[in-house]
Short mmCIF file of C-alpha atoms in Angstrom, two decimals:
data_model
loop_
_atom_site.label_atom_id
_atom_site.label_comp_id
_atom_site.label_asym_id
_atom_site.label_seq_id
_atom_site.Cartn_x
_atom_site.Cartn_y
_atom_site.Cartn_z
CA MET F 1330 224.87 77.23 155.78
CA SER F 1331 223.30 78.55 159.05
CA ARG F 1332 225.57 80.35 161.43
CA PHE F 1333 224.75 77.34 163.77
CA ALA F 1334 225.07 74.59 161.43
CA LEU F 1335 228.49 73.35 162.87
CA PHE F 1336 228.58 72.31 166.55
CA LEU F 1337 231.84 70.75 167.67
CA ALA F 1338 231.84 70.07 171.48
CA LEU F 1339 235.18 71.95 171.74
CA PRO F 1340 236.56 73.31 175.17
CA LEU F 1341 235.24 76.75 176.13
CA LEU F 1342 237.64 79.34 175.33
CA PHE F 1343 237.32 81.72 178.27
CA SER F 1344 237.42 81.50 182.01
CA ILE F 1345 234.44 81.79 184.12
CA GLY F 1346 236.13 81.12 187.48
CA CYS F 1347 236.33 77.74 190.31
CA GLY F 1348 237.61 74.17 189.90
CA ALA F 1349 235.44 71.24 189.17
CA GLU F 1350 235.46 68.51 191.67
CA SER F 1351 238.02 65.96 191.11
CA GLY F 1352 236.92 62.72 189.43
CA ASP F 1353 233.89 64.45 187.88
CA ASP F 1354 235.45 65.30 184.50
CA GLU F 1355 233.71 62.86 182.23
CA ALA F 1356 230.18 63.68 183.90
CA ASP F 1357 230.59 67.36 183.99
CA PRO F 1358 230.53 69.24 180.48
CA LEU F 1359 232.07 72.26 182.31
CA ALA F 1360 234.92 70.34 183.62
CA GLY F 1361 238.22 72.14 183.20
CA ILE F 1362 236.71 75.56 183.43
CA GLN F 1363 237.98 77.87 186.34
CA ILE F 1364 234.97 78.40 188.35
CA ILE F 1365 234.41 81.18 191.13
CA SER F 1366 231.19 79.83 192.16
CA ASP F 1367 229.12 76.71 192.12
CA ASP F 1368 225.87 78.72 191.55
CA LEU F 1369 226.55 79.64 188.05
CA SER F 1370 223.93 81.51 185.89
CA ASP F 1371 224.94 83.73 183.18
CA ILE F 1372 226.89 81.20 181.16
CA PRO F 1373 226.59 79.59 177.71
CA LEU F 1374 225.21 76.17 177.10
CA ARG F 1375 227.20 73.35 178.43
CA GLY F 1376 229.32 71.75 175.83
CA ALA F 1377 229.24 74.98 173.73
CA SER F 1378 231.46 75.13 170.62
CA ALA F 1379 234.17 77.85 170.03
CA GLU F 1380 231.67 79.49 167.45
CA GLN F 1381 228.71 79.36 170.08
CA VAL F 1382 231.01 80.89 172.82
CA ALA F 1383 232.06 83.70 170.66
CA ARG F 1384 228.41 84.30 169.75
CA PHE F 1385 227.34 84.25 173.31
CA LYS F 1386 230.10 86.80 174.30
CA ASP F 1387 229.06 89.17 171.50
CA GLY F 1388 225.48 89.07 172.55
CA ASP F 1389 226.26 89.23 176.26
CA ARG F 1390 228.20 92.30 175.75
CA LEU F 1391 225.34 93.91 173.70
CA PHE F 1392 222.94 92.88 176.34
CA ASP F 1393 224.81 94.90 179.04
CA PHE F 1394 225.49 97.95 176.68
CA VAL F 1395 224.13 101.10 178.06
CA PHE F 1396 222.81 103.37 175.34
CA ARG F 1397 223.18 107.12 175.34
CA GLU F 1398 221.49 109.70 173.57
CA ARG F 1399 224.00 109.71 170.74
CA ASP F 1400 223.32 105.89 170.43
CA GLY F 1401 219.76 106.48 169.48
CA LEU F 1402 218.09 106.27 173.15
CA GLY F 1403 214.83 107.67 173.32
CA PRO F 1404 213.15 109.95 172.64
CA LEU F 1405 211.21 108.40 175.49
CA TYR F 1406 212.54 105.22 177.50
CA ILE F 1407 212.26 103.15 180.49
CA ARG F 1408 215.82 101.82 180.86
CA ALA F 1409 218.98 102.23 178.93
CA SER F 1410 220.10 98.66 178.53
CA CYS F 1411 218.71 95.24 178.46
CA ALA F 1412 220.51 94.25 181.73
CA GLY F 1413 218.71 97.27 183.21
CA CYS F 1414 215.53 94.85 183.47
CA HIS F 1415 217.50 91.72 183.36
CA GLU F 1416 220.65 92.08 185.34
CA GLY F 1417 222.87 89.14 185.21
CA ALA F 1418 220.12 87.38 182.96
CA ALA F 1419 218.12 87.21 186.02
CA ARG F 1420 215.01 89.11 187.47
CA GLY F 1421 214.92 92.97 187.59
CA PRO F 1422 215.90 95.46 189.01
CA GLY F 1423 214.03 97.25 186.33
CA ALA F 1424 210.24 97.15 185.99
CA VAL F 1425 207.80 98.38 183.33
CA GLN F 1426 204.94 100.48 184.84
CA LYS F 1427 201.51 99.90 183.19
CA MET F 1428 198.39 101.82 183.18
CA VAL F 1429 194.88 101.17 181.62
CA LEU F 1430 191.46 102.76 181.80
CA VAL F 1431 189.25 100.09 183.31
CA GLU F 1432 185.46 99.43 183.94
CA ALA F 1433 183.83 100.06 187.41
CA ASP F 1434 184.85 96.42 188.46
CA GLY F 1435 188.72 97.61 188.39
CA VAL F 1436 189.55 94.68 186.14
CA THR F 1437 187.91 94.82 182.80
CA PRO F 1438 189.60 97.17 180.30
CA ALA F 1439 187.35 99.86 179.19
CA PRO F 1440 186.46 99.90 175.68
CA ASP F 1441 187.60 103.41 175.01
CA GLN F 1442 191.28 104.03 175.64
CA ALA F 1443 191.53 107.24 173.70
CA ALA F 1444 192.71 109.06 176.89
CA LEU F 1445 195.88 107.10 176.70
CA PRO F 1446 196.91 108.06 173.15
CA TYR F 1447 200.44 106.75 173.45
CA GLY F 1448 199.55 103.35 174.87
CA ASN F 1449 199.50 101.57 178.19
CA THR F 1450 203.31 101.86 179.25
CA MET F 1451 204.79 104.72 181.13
CA ARG F 1452 208.17 105.63 179.77
CA PRO F 1453 209.54 108.03 182.58
CA TYR F 1454 212.74 109.25 180.99
CA GLY F 1455 213.25 111.43 177.81
CA VAL F 1456 216.18 112.46 175.58
CA GLY F 1457 216.98 113.50 172.17
CA GLY F 1458 214.50 116.42 172.28
CA ALA F 1459 211.76 115.07 174.07
CA THR F 1460 210.24 117.49 176.69
CA ILE F 1461 206.97 115.92 177.45
CA LEU F 1462 206.71 112.38 179.12
CA ALA F 1463 204.20 109.99 178.24
CA ARG F 1464 202.52 109.86 181.57
CA PRO F 1465 198.75 110.06 182.37
CA GLU F 1466 197.31 113.55 183.17
CA GLY F 1467 194.14 114.75 184.57
CA THR F 1468 191.47 112.79 186.40
CA LEU F 1469 191.37 109.21 185.00
CA THR F 1470 190.04 105.97 186.34
CA LEU F 1471 193.21 104.10 185.83
CA LYS F 1472 194.41 100.83 187.03
CA LEU F 1473 198.17 100.95 187.52
CA SER F 1474 200.48 98.03 187.84
CA GLN F 1475 203.97 96.79 187.12
CA ARG F 1476 205.86 93.94 185.29
CA LEU F 1477 209.15 93.23 187.00
CA GLY F 1478 211.81 92.30 184.22
CA PRO F 1479 211.78 88.38 184.21
CA PRO F 1480 214.88 86.29 184.16
CA VAL F 1481 216.04 85.20 180.61
CA PHE F 1482 217.69 81.99 181.60
CA GLY F 1483 217.10 79.02 179.25
CA ARG F 1484 215.04 80.97 176.82
CA GLY F 1485 216.47 78.91 173.88
CA TYR F 1486 215.05 75.82 175.48
CA MET F 1487 211.73 77.56 175.40
CA GLU F 1488 211.86 78.71 171.90
CA ALA F 1489 213.07 75.12 170.79
CA VAL F 1490 209.93 73.54 172.14
CA ASP F 1491 207.82 71.99 169.34
CA ASP F 1492 204.52 73.63 168.60
CA ALA F 1493 202.93 70.32 168.66
CA GLU F 1494 204.01 69.76 172.30
CA ILE F 1495 202.24 72.83 173.47
CA GLU F 1496 199.09 72.06 171.48
CA ARG F 1497 199.21 68.51 173.00
CA VAL F 1498 199.29 69.76 176.52
CA ALA F 1499 196.66 72.35 175.80
CA ALA F 1500 194.40 69.41 174.39
CA GLU F 1501 195.04 67.41 177.60
CA GLN F 1502 194.11 70.13 179.76
CA ALA F 1503 190.80 70.81 177.78
CA ALA F 1504 189.90 66.96 178.61
CA ARG F 1505 190.44 67.37 182.30
CA GLY F 1506 187.51 67.34 184.75
CA ASP F 1507 188.62 70.22 186.90
CA ALA F 1508 189.18 74.02 186.58
CA VAL F 1509 192.64 73.61 184.73
CA ARG F 1510 192.05 74.99 181.27
CA GLY F 1511 195.11 76.53 179.68
CA ARG F 1512 194.88 77.98 176.26
CA ILE F 1513 197.31 79.08 173.62
CA ASN F 1514 197.85 82.81 173.07
CA ARG F 1515 197.69 82.80 169.31
CA VAL F 1516 199.69 86.01 168.32
CA VAL F 1517 200.50 88.18 165.44
CA PHE F 1518 204.31 88.72 164.26
CA HIS F 1519 204.78 92.49 164.63
CA SER F 1520 208.36 92.91 163.56
CA LYS F 1521 209.61 93.15 159.90
CA LYS F 1522 210.78 89.84 158.34
CA ASN F 1523 214.28 88.92 159.61
CA ALA F 1524 216.71 88.57 156.56
CA ASP F 1525 218.31 85.71 158.76
CA GLU F 1526 215.90 82.82 158.45
CA ALA F 1527 217.91 80.33 160.52
CA PHE F 1528 215.36 80.16 163.14
CA HIS F 1529 212.01 81.12 161.40
CA ALA F 1530 210.68 82.84 158.30
CA PHE F 1531 207.87 84.79 159.76
CA ALA F 1532 206.95 88.14 158.22
CA GLU F 1533 205.15 90.99 159.54
CA GLY F 1534 201.52 90.37 159.98
CA ASP F 1535 201.76 86.59 160.15
CA GLU F 1536 199.01 85.33 162.30
CA ASN F 1537 198.12 82.25 164.53
CA LEU F 1538 201.56 81.92 165.87
CA ILE F 1539 202.12 80.34 169.40
CA GLY F 1540 203.10 82.94 171.72
CA ARG F 1541 205.56 81.91 174.35
CA PHE F 1542 207.50 84.85 175.71
CA GLY F 1543 206.38 87.72 177.93
CA PHE F 1544 204.19 87.34 181.14
CA LYS F 1545 201.05 86.99 178.89
CA ALA F 1546 202.83 84.91 175.92
CA ARG F 1547 202.42 87.72 173.44
CA VAL F 1548 205.55 87.12 171.55
CA ALA F 1549 206.55 83.94 169.48
CA THR F 1550 210.39 84.40 168.90
CA LEU F 1551 213.45 85.52 170.62
CA ASP F 1552 214.36 88.07 167.78
CA ASP F 1553 210.90 89.64 167.89
CA PHE F 1554 211.11 89.58 171.73
CA THR F 1555 214.46 91.45 171.33
CA ALA F 1556 213.42 93.95 168.75
CA ASP F 1557 210.12 94.63 170.65
CA ALA F 1558 212.15 95.33 173.96
CA TYR F 1559 214.73 97.76 172.17
CA GLN F 1560 211.70 99.63 170.55
CA GLY F 1561 209.33 99.59 173.45
CA ASP F 1562 211.69 99.87 176.51
CA MET F 1563 214.64 102.01 175.08
CA GLY F 1564 213.38 103.68 172.11
CA ILE F 1565 215.95 101.83 170.08
CA THR F 1566 214.96 101.32 166.48
CA SER F 1567 216.21 98.56 164.29
CA PRO F 1568 215.44 96.91 160.88
CA LEU F 1569 212.92 94.61 162.59
CA ARG F 1570 211.28 97.70 164.35
CA PRO F 1571 212.29 100.77 162.25
CA HIS F 1572 209.91 103.29 163.57
CA GLU F 1573 210.03 105.31 166.81
CA LEU F 1574 206.97 105.01 169.04
CA PRO F 1575 204.37 107.89 169.15
CA ASN F 1576 205.27 110.38 171.64
CA PRO F 1577 203.63 113.57 172.96
CA ASP F 1578 206.26 115.70 171.22
CA GLY F 1579 205.49 114.15 167.94
CA LEU F 1580 209.00 113.26 167.37
CA THR F 1581 209.81 110.74 164.54
CA ASP F 1582 213.43 110.29 165.30
CA ASP F 1583 215.86 110.90 168.17
CA ALA F 1584 219.48 112.13 168.35
CA LYS F 1585 220.69 109.38 166.00
CA PRO F 1586 219.13 109.58 162.61
CA GLY F 1587 217.63 106.57 160.98
CA GLU F 1588 217.69 103.08 162.56
CA ASP F 1589 219.55 102.93 165.79
CA VAL F 1590 220.99 99.44 165.74
CA ASP F 1591 221.71 97.04 162.84
CA LEU F 1592 220.16 93.60 162.30
CA ASP F 1593 223.15 91.69 163.56
CA THR F 1594 222.93 93.42 166.91
CA VAL F 1595 219.26 92.19 167.34
CA ASN F 1596 220.27 88.74 166.22
CA ALA F 1597 223.35 88.71 168.39
CA VAL F 1598 221.06 89.61 171.59
CA ALA F 1599 218.70 87.05 170.75
CA ASP F 1600 221.25 84.39 170.01
CA TYR F 1601 222.75 85.33 173.58
CA MET F 1602 219.47 84.28 175.14
CA ARG F 1603 219.09 81.12 173.00
CA LEU F 1604 222.63 80.09 174.16
CA LEU F 1605 222.04 81.01 177.67
CA GLU F 1606 222.21 77.87 179.96
CA ILE F 1607 219.55 76.87 182.43
CA PRO F 1608 221.54 77.34 185.78
CA ARG F 1609 222.84 74.06 187.19
CA ARG F 1610 220.10 72.39 189.28
CA ALA F 1611 220.96 70.27 192.51
CA PRO F 1612 219.54 66.69 192.35
CA ALA F 1613 215.84 66.82 192.87
CA ASP F 1614 214.55 65.76 196.28
CA ALA F 1615 212.25 62.81 195.41
CA ARG F 1616 209.73 63.68 198.19
CA GLY F 1617 209.53 67.25 197.27
CA GLU F 1618 209.11 66.48 193.53
CA ALA F 1619 206.46 63.93 194.29
CA LEU F 1620 204.48 66.45 196.38
CA PHE F 1621 204.71 69.05 193.69
CA ALA F 1622 203.01 66.47 191.18
CA GLU F 1623 200.48 65.30 193.79
CA ALA F 1624 199.35 68.77 194.41
CA ASP F 1625 198.95 68.98 190.66
CA CYS F 1626 201.44 71.87 190.22
CA ALA F 1627 203.01 69.95 187.41
CA ALA F 1628 199.76 69.96 185.44
CA CYS F 1629 200.65 73.73 184.39
CA HIS F 1630 204.36 73.88 185.40
CA VAL F 1631 205.11 70.91 183.12
CA PRO F 1632 208.51 69.64 183.97
CA SER F 1633 209.63 69.08 180.37
CA LEU F 1634 208.46 69.33 176.88
CA ARG F 1635 210.18 67.79 173.66
CA THR F 1636 211.97 70.16 171.38
CA ARG F 1637 211.92 70.50 167.50
CA ALA F 1638 214.26 68.03 165.91
CA ASP F 1639 215.24 70.76 163.41
CA TYR F 1640 215.98 73.56 165.92
CA PRO F 1641 219.18 75.21 164.73
CA ILE F 1642 221.07 74.98 167.88
CA ALA F 1643 221.97 71.26 167.85
CA GLN F 1644 222.28 70.93 171.68
CA LEU F 1645 218.58 71.96 172.06
CA ALA F 1646 217.18 69.89 169.12
CA ASP F 1647 215.20 66.85 169.87
CA ILE F 1648 215.60 66.89 173.66
CA ASP F 1649 213.19 67.07 176.78
CA ALA F 1650 213.60 70.72 177.63
CA PRO F 1651 213.22 71.11 181.60
CA VAL F 1652 211.37 74.30 181.22
CA TYR F 1653 208.42 73.84 184.02
CA THR F 1654 205.76 75.66 181.89
CA ASP F 1655 203.12 74.74 179.53
CA PHE F 1656 203.35 78.08 177.82
CA LEU F 1657 199.42 78.43 178.11
CA LEU F 1658 197.32 81.13 179.38
CA HIS F 1659 195.44 80.48 182.61
CA ASP F 1660 192.80 82.54 184.45
CA LEU F 1661 194.12 83.45 187.84
CA GLY F 1662 191.16 85.69 188.78
CA PRO F 1663 190.75 89.18 189.61
CA ASP F 1664 193.01 89.46 192.33
CA LEU F 1665 196.11 89.09 189.94
CA ALA F 1666 194.41 91.05 187.12
CA ASP F 1667 196.10 94.00 185.72
CA GLY F 1668 193.54 95.31 183.48
CA LEU F 1669 195.55 94.71 180.36
CA ALA F 1670 195.10 92.46 177.40
CA ASP F 1671 197.96 91.21 175.39
CA GLU F 1672 196.96 89.76 171.86
CA SER F 1673 194.28 87.34 173.15
CA ALA F 1674 195.31 87.35 176.74
CA SER F 1675 192.67 88.80 179.07
CA SER F 1676 193.12 91.10 182.15
CA THR F 1677 193.07 88.15 184.39
CA ALA F 1678 195.05 85.52 182.25
CA TRP F 1679 198.83 84.93 182.64
CA ARG F 1680 201.17 82.40 181.02
CA THR F 1681 202.51 79.75 183.36
CA ALA F 1682 205.76 81.20 184.56
CA PRO F 1683 208.62 78.94 183.62
CA LEU F 1684 210.43 77.71 186.74
CA ILE F 1685 214.03 78.29 185.68
CA GLY F 1686 216.65 79.58 187.93
CA MET F 1687 214.17 79.98 190.93
CA ARG F 1688 217.08 80.30 193.41
CA HIS F 1689 218.22 83.43 191.60
CA SER F 1690 214.96 85.14 192.35
CA THR F 1691 213.98 87.24 195.52
CA SER F 1692 210.37 88.00 194.37
CA TYR F 1693 207.89 86.31 192.54
CA LEU F 1694 204.77 86.74 190.24
CA HIS F 1695 204.72 89.43 187.39
CA ASP F 1696 204.82 92.27 189.62
CA GLY F 1697 207.27 90.91 192.37
CA ARG F 1698 204.31 91.20 195.08
CA ALA F 1699 205.30 87.83 196.54
CA ARG F 1700 208.50 87.84 198.64
CA THR F 1701 208.60 84.14 199.17
CA ILE F 1702 207.85 81.05 197.06
CA GLU F 1703 204.92 80.03 199.52
CA GLN F 1704 203.38 83.61 199.29
CA ALA F 1705 203.52 83.24 195.43
CA ILE F 1706 201.78 79.82 195.71
CA LEU F 1707 199.05 81.14 198.15
CA LEU F 1708 198.36 84.19 195.95
CA HIS F 1709 197.18 81.77 193.16
CA ASP F 1710 194.14 81.17 195.27
CA GLY F 1711 191.96 84.17 194.38
CA PRO F 1712 188.21 83.86 193.39
CA GLY F 1713 188.03 82.30 189.82
CA SER F 1714 191.50 81.20 189.70
CA GLU F 1715 192.29 78.09 187.82
CA ALA F 1716 195.01 77.12 190.39
CA ALA F 1717 192.59 77.21 193.57
CA ASP F 1718 192.46 73.43 193.83
CA SER F 1719 196.25 73.15 193.73
CA VAL F 1720 196.54 75.73 196.41
CA ALA F 1721 194.01 73.91 198.57
CA ALA F 1722 196.15 70.82 198.09
CA PHE F 1723 199.19 72.88 199.21
CA ARG F 1724 197.42 74.17 202.26
CA ALA F 1725 196.33 70.66 203.34
CA LEU F 1726 200.15 69.60 203.45
CA THR F 1727 201.87 69.39 206.70
CA ARG F 1728 204.32 72.09 207.49
CA GLU F 1729 207.22 69.64 206.78
CA ASP F 1730 205.70 68.56 203.39
CA ARG F 1731 205.01 72.15 202.46
CA GLU F 1732 208.64 73.18 203.13
CA ALA F 1733 209.63 69.91 201.07
CA LEU F 1734 207.68 71.20 198.11
CA ILE F 1735 209.03 74.68 198.35
CA ASP F 1736 212.50 73.45 198.45
CA PHE F 1737 211.99 71.44 195.45
CA VAL F 1738 210.77 74.60 193.56
CA ARG F 1739 213.71 76.53 194.88
CA SER F 1740 216.08 74.13 193.56
CA LEU F 1741 215.02 74.54 189.95
#
């Protein structure tokens, strides 16, 4: 039996902190929990069972765990914990610095990347015997960029969305008469096969999977996402990603021989994200919601998609998941290009960002360049951007209507 096969809606067994409003017990699945804030974010699914809460807490602890050299950190790394890039399950503070050799246009990746033998990611810290950091040296025509750690709220909802729903939306967009032409990033499974097949049975090298995680939708599942981040961001190896990444010192291991974490650690962190609730949303303002649809924002930021009936977490199975994304790649033009390709995603292509927990963010877009939601909307208006018509519609609104649309987005 799967570890998530039994789901009894038992009371939560831990305290989050502040009292629910009186008379709201039946409508509020979190009623009876002591709450310290009405702006909860890093909490398990509402109505979670005792088993789910225990699993959530295990994964949350591991998500926050700060690795040391003796734990297998490195040899090269970016941050020493998952929370270093997703503090409180939200955005940042950590960021991944990227580099790529580009053509004269500053956008197109150069076909020869041999001058970057250790890849496109800067890993600025070293331990476990590393003495040479993998940074660019010499005179190179490099495009530098950063990717700010995204929130991980509601990722179980995202993983649960049925492939057929994503394919349906892609087909609908292909039939549109405007510039919106989202496409699926068909990706390869790069991890070893997970012995726990509760969520999938993919094996290393499996192709044509629907990417849904990462700014360019290059990862299909949350366990692969977790193992990839452990290896790529922290130098932490696991049964899913057992090898240290190439480094200038030629080290094949670190201060901890063999695999640094076990399979249950990877799966526990993945399950933490699967069980992480979408932060509570205020009732939508009808006018702001209507303006969001009229400006065609909802064409890509699709308000909800149906989930698989057989998804192993019962609360997320066969529901309308309010994710506000289509999971598709859209060309946003050279102004937002980073020069990098991820699987089939080009330099100018980005997956529609899921509008989840927006009020917990203080910067927007992949690199945080937008400091307000309005700036983020307007920066979609570069040459060649599929979103140009929507931005034009936004610009045509009165200031009052713009604010109503922005307030709606902020409420998500």
